[in-house]
XYZ file of C-alpha atoms in Angstrom:
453
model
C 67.098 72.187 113.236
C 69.604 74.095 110.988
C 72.342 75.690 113.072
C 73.559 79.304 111.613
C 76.785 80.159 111.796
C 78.369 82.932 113.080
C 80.725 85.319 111.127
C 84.254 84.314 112.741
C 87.748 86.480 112.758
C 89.083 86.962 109.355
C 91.693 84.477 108.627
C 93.642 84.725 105.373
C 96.305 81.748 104.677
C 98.522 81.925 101.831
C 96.897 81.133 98.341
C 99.736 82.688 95.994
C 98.835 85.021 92.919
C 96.107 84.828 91.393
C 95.885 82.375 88.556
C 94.598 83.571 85.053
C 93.128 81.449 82.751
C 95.657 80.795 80.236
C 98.210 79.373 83.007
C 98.305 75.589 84.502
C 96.861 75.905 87.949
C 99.207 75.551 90.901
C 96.875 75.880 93.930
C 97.550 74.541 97.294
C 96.483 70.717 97.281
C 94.540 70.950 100.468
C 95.969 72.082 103.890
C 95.445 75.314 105.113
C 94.399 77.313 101.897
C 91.608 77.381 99.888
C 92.905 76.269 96.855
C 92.164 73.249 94.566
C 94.981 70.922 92.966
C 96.178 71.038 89.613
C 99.196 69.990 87.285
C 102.089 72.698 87.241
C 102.331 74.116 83.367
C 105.630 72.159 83.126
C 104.642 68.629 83.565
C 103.825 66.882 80.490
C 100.460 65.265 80.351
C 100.316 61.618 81.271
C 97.229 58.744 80.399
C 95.171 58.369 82.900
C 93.137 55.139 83.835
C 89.103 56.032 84.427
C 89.824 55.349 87.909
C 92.771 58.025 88.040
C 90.504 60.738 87.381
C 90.453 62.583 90.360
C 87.876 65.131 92.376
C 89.949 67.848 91.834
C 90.453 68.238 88.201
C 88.804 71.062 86.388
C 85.561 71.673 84.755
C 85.342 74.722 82.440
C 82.255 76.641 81.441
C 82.677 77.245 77.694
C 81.078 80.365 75.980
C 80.684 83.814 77.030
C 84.320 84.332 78.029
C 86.727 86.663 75.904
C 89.960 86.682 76.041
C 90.794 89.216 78.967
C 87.719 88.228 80.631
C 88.526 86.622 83.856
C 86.082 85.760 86.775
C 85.790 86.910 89.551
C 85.768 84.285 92.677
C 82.016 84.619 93.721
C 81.095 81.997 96.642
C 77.486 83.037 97.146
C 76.933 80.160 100.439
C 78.828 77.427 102.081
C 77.195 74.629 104.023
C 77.539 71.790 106.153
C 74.620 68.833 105.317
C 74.822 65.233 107.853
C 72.405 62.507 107.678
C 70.963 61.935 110.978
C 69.328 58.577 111.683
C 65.893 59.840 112.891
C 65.490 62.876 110.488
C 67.248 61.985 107.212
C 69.425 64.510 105.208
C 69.404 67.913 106.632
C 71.761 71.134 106.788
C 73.522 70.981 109.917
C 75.057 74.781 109.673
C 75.235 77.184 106.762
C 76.279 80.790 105.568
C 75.075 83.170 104.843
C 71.946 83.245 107.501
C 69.357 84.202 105.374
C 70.562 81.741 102.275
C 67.491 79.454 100.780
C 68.753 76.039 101.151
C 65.518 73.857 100.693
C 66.775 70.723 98.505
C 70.812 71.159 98.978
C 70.359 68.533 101.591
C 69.847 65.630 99.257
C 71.543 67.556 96.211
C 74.777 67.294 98.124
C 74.511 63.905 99.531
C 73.171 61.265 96.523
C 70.964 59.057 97.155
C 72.585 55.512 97.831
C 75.864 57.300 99.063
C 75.705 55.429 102.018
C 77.233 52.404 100.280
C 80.070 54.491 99.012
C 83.191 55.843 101.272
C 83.824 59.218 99.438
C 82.226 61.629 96.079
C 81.560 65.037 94.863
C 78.905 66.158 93.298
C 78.202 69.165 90.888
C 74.318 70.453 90.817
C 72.197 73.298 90.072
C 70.637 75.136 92.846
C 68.147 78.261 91.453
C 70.182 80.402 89.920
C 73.724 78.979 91.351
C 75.625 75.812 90.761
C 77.256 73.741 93.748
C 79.747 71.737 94.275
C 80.093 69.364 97.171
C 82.549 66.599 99.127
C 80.957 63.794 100.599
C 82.497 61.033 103.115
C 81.079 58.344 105.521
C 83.250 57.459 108.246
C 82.315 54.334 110.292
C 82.133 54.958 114.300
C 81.328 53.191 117.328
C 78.300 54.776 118.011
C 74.833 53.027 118.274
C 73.040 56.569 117.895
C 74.498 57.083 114.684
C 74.232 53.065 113.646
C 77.685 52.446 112.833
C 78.582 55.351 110.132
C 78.503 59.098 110.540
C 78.365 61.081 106.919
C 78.357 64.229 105.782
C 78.673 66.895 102.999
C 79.930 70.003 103.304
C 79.491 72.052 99.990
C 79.765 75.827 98.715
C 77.126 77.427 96.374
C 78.484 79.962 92.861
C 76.729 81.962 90.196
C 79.319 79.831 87.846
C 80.660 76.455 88.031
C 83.965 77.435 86.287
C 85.528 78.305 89.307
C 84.164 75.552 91.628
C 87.547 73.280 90.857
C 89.651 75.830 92.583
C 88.134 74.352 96.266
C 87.685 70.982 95.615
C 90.817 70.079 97.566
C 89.292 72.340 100.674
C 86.111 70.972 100.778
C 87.006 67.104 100.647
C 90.002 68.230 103.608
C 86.709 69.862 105.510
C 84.572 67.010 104.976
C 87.148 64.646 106.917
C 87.602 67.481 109.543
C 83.589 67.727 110.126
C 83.319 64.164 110.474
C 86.700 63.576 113.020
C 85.655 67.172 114.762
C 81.964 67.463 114.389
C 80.567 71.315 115.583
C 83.704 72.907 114.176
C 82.825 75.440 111.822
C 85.314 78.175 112.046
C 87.473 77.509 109.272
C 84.169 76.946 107.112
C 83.339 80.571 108.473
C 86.505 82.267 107.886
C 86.823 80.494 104.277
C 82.962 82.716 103.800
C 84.230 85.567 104.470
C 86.931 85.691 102.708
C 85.682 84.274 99.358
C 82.030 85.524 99.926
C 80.473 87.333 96.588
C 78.295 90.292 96.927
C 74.817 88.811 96.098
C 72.869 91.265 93.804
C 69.255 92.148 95.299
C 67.064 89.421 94.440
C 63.085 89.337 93.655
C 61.682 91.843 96.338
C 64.598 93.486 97.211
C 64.631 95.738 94.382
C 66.658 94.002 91.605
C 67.648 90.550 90.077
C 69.433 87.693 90.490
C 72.838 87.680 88.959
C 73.224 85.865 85.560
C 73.336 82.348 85.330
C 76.176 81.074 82.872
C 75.200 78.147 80.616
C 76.808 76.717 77.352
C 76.558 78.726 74.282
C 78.383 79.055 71.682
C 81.903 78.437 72.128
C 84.211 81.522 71.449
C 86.874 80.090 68.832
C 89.624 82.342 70.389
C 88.901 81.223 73.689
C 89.816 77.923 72.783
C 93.522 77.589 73.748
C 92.452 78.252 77.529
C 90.274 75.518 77.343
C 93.110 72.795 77.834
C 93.414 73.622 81.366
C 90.018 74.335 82.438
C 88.292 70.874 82.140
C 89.245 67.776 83.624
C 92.377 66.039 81.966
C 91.497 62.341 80.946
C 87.678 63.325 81.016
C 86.814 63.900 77.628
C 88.696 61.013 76.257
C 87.531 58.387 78.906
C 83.909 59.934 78.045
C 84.569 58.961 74.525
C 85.840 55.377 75.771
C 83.088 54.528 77.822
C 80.114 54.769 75.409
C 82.556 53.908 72.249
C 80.648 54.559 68.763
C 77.349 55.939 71.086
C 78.922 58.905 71.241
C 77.992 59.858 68.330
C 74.336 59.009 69.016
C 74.984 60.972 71.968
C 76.271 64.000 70.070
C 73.113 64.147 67.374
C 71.132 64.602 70.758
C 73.029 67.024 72.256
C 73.280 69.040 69.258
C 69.919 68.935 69.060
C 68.870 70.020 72.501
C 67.270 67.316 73.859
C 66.489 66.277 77.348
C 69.019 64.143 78.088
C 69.132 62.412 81.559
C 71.870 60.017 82.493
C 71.627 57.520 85.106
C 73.959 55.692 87.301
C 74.485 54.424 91.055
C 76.818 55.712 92.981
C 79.827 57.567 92.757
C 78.051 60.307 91.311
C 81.367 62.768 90.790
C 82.743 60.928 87.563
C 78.669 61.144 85.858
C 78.857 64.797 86.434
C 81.670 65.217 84.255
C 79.430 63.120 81.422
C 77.013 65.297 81.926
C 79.207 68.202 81.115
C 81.206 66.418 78.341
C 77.994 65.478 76.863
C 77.259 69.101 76.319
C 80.934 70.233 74.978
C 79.686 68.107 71.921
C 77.024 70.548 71.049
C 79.799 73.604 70.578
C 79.435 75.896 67.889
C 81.408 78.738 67.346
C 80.121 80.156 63.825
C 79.163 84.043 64.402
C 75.947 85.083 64.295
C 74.708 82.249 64.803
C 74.067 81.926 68.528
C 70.540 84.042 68.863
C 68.473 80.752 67.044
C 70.385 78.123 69.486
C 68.088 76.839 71.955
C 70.139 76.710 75.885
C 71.608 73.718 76.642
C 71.789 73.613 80.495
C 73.542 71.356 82.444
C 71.676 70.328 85.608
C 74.411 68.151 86.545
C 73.310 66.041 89.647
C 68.953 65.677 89.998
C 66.759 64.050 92.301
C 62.784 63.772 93.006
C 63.106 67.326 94.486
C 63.961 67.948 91.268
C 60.864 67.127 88.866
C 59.098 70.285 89.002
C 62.061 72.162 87.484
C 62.481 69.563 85.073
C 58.836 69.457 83.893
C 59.053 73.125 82.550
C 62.558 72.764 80.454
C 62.735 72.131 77.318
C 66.438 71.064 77.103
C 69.240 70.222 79.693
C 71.462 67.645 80.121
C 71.619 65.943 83.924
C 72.167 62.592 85.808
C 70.670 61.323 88.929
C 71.133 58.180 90.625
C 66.796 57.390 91.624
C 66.099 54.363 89.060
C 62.275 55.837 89.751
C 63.227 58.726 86.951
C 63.259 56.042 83.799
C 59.308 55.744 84.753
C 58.593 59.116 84.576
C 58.963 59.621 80.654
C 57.617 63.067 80.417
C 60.552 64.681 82.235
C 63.188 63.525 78.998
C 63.725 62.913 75.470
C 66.793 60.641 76.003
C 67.849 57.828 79.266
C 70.684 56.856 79.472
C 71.583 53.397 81.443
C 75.406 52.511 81.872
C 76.297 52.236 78.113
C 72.520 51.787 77.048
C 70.982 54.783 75.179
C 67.173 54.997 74.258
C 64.464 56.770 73.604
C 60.700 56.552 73.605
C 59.923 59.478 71.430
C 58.574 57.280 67.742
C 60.567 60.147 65.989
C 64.173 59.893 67.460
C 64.220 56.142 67.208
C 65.980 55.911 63.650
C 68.985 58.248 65.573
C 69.884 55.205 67.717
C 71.294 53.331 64.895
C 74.584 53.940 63.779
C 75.413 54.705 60.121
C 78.015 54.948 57.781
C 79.102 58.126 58.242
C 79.265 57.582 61.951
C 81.609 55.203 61.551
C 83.570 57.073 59.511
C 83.752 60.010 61.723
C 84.697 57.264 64.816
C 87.414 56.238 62.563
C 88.987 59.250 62.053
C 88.761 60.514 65.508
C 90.689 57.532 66.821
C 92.899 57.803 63.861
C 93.687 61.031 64.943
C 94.167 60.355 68.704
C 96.554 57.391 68.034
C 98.301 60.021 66.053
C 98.520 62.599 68.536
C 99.651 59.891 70.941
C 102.200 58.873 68.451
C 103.421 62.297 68.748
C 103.143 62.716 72.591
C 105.671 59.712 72.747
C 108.080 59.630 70.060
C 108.329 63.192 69.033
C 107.840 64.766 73.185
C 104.977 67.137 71.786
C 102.939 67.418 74.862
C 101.621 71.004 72.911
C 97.763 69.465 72.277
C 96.532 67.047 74.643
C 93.386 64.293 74.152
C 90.748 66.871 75.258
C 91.779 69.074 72.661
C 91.559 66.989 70.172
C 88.031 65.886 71.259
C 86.505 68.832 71.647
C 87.859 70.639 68.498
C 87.068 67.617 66.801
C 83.305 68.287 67.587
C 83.653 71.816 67.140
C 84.810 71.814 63.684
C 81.666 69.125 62.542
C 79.259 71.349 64.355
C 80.911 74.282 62.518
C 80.867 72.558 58.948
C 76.838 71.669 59.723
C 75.811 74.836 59.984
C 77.978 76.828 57.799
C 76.905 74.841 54.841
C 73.095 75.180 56.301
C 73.661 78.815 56.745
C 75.339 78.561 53.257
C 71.823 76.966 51.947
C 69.600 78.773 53.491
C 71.063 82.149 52.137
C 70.960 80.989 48.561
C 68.484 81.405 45.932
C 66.829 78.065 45.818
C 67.554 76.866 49.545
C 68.003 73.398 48.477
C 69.916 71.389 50.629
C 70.872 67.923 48.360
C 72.421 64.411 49.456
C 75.991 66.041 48.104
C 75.545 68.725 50.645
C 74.983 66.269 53.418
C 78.152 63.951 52.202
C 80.139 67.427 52.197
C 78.764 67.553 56.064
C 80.525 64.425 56.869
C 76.491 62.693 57.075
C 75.009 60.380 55.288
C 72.234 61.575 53.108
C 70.016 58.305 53.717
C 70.556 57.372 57.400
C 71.194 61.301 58.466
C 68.060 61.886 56.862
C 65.727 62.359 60.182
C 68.733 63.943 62.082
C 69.158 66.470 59.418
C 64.983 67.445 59.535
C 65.113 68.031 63.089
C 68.302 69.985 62.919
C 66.616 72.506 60.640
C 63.496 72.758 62.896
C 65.557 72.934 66.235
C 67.394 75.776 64.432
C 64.794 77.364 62.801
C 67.029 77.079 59.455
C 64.606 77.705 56.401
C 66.372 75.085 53.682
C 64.133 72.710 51.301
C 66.097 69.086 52.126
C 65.604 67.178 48.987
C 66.863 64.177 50.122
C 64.575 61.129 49.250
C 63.401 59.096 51.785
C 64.525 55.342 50.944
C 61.263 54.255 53.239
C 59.049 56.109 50.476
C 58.312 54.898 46.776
């Protein structure tokens, strides 16, 4: 049985001025306000072990934000979800009343999280994206067998703001599980952070936008270094080694791409969204013949119906039952272990020349920024940057020379044009085919195929 909350007195605590984008956030870590951690604008960046990176660092939504633009703090529902021993998952109290939760019970609480102490978890619900702080807390109680847990988790038209409360929700968690029926902070937070929901289908209008990841605007870039997670791009990069560039071809070319691990499930949400910061473009007029690349972030059985209608997104679940079901993605990945079982996007999985190449130079470049961070005190660029604008600018130098190609007289697109890509002609060849049919891009590719007399 859900239990509704009541709207309680307004309480407002002290969050500061309001933070726009282009500043280091300095939100309350925890306590009384609202706000999410963050480093002040003066510290200088540090390394960061995997381990290090923490549940309140930042994800950023790139695309569709201007310079000027900033977003408004929309928190369309916040909820309370326990696991009860007889019934399972289910949503112990929630507002708004009228909300449709179905699902956020096992979106915010992973499946095997009972073997873990603490996570978060990023997910798609409908048209929102939540976020959510889970904990299990051992007690003396024979009802409850041992270990009481519970989620409690807020619900936003974006994710870029979700960061900002990551530091309440894991303080609420702990106070739901020590003080369990206590919901008045959880109310007050509501109303004070609630969005105005636009009428939705039968109430005379639509749902409010949904925010994916388009194009990338290229002078939107400098607020970028302190909207994602620090450490997570570059211990993305570590963790699958030379596979990220396997993992970049499929990105860029929109595929289904599910990721699987047990868990914690927090630190394979941030994969998720790294994997689709590879697949940034930022050349104009390009962005109308780019299929969406939506992040799903966190899945599970509930799930499968969504997923059987999409033709690209990028998720990760922890159910080992999803590698069977082969229909729902073009790419699994395992731990390290990328595959396919598409025929077609086999010769992808092998790394060429060129890949190494481009692996060389991006670690060439990183010990050189380090190099610079150390010796010289330039803590200006950080790893991320360097990352992602290292990916932007490959993207970019695809498809301007495609879009270069394709506007000429003979369209011919030639091995010299592929080396001038930063691909190699022969082992780029089946990459470079489906690129122009994802894209729609009308070039001739006269590259011989070394399989083919």
């Amino acid at each position: 049985m859900v239990e509704r909350g009541d709207a309680a007195p307004l309480l407002r605590w002290a969050e500061g001025p309001a933070v726009s984008p282009p500043q280091a956030p300095e939100l309350q870590a925890g306590g009384r306000g609202w706000g999410g951690g963050g480093r002040g604008a003066a510290e200088p960046p540090r390394r960061r072990e995997p381990e290090e990176l923490g549940a309140s660092e930042v994800l950023l939504q790139p695309g569709r934000l201007e310079l000027g633009d900033v977003e408004e703090d929309q928190v369309v529902a916040v909820f309370v979800v326990t696991f009860d021993p007889r019934s399972g998952n289910m949503v112990e109290w929630c507002l708004p009343q009228d909300i449709d939760l179905e699902g956020v019970e096992f979106k915010s609480m992973a499946s095997g999280s009972h073997k873990i102490q603490s996570d978060f978890i990023y997910f798609r619900k409908g048209p929102f994206f939540g976020l959510a702080c889970f904990a299990n807390m051992p007690v003396e109680s024979e009802l409850e067998r041992g270990a009481r847990m519970k989620s409690v988790g807020i619900l936003s038209p974006s994710y870029t703001l979700l960061y900002r409360y990551m530091h309440f929700l894991e303080n609420q968690v702990r106070h739901q599980l020590e003080m369990p029926g206590h919901y008045s902070h959880l109310a007050a937070f509501y109303e004070d952070k609630k969005g105005v929901l636009h009428a939705g289908p039968g109430r005379g209008g639509s749902l409010p936008p949904v925010y994916w990841l388009p194009s990338i605007h290229r002078y939107m870039y400098p607020e970028m270094k302190i909207t994602h997670p620090a450490g997570c791009m570059s211990q993305f990069i570590k963790f699958f080694g030379e596979q990220i560039l396997i993992l970049w071809k499929f990105a860029l070319l929109r595929k289904r791409i599910l990721i699987f691990s047990p868990p914690p499930v927090g630190v394979v949400c941030y994969r998720v969204y790294c994997c689709c910061c590879l697949a940034n473009v930022s050349l104009p007029g390009l962005g109308g013949t780019i299929p969406e690349s939506k992040p799903f972030f966190y899945v599970n059985v509930a799930d499968i119906e969504n997923l059987e209608v999409e033709v690209s997104y990028v998720a990760c679940t922890t159910e080992k039952i999803f590698e069977e079901k082969r229909e729902l993605y073009d790419v699994y990945v395992d731990n390290q272990n990328v595959k396919t079982h598409h025929d077609h996007l086999q010769p992808l999985l092998k790394i060429n020349s060129a890949d190494r190449e481009k692996y060389r130079r991006l670690n060439e470049q990183r010990q050189t920024l380090l190099y610079s961070q150390e010796v010289e005190g330039d803590y200006g660029p950080c790893e991320e940057d360097l990352f992602v604008l290292f990916f932007l600018e490959q993207n970019n130098r695809i498809f301007q020379t495609l879009l270069e190609v394709s506007a000429s007289q003979d369209k011919t697109l030639t091995a010299e044009h592929a080396r001038g890509m930063g691909l190699d002609p022969q082992g780029d060849r089946s990459f470079l085919m489906d690129l122009l049919e994802a894209y729609g891009i009308d070039v001739m590719l006269v590259i011989d195929n070394p399989c083919c007399p």
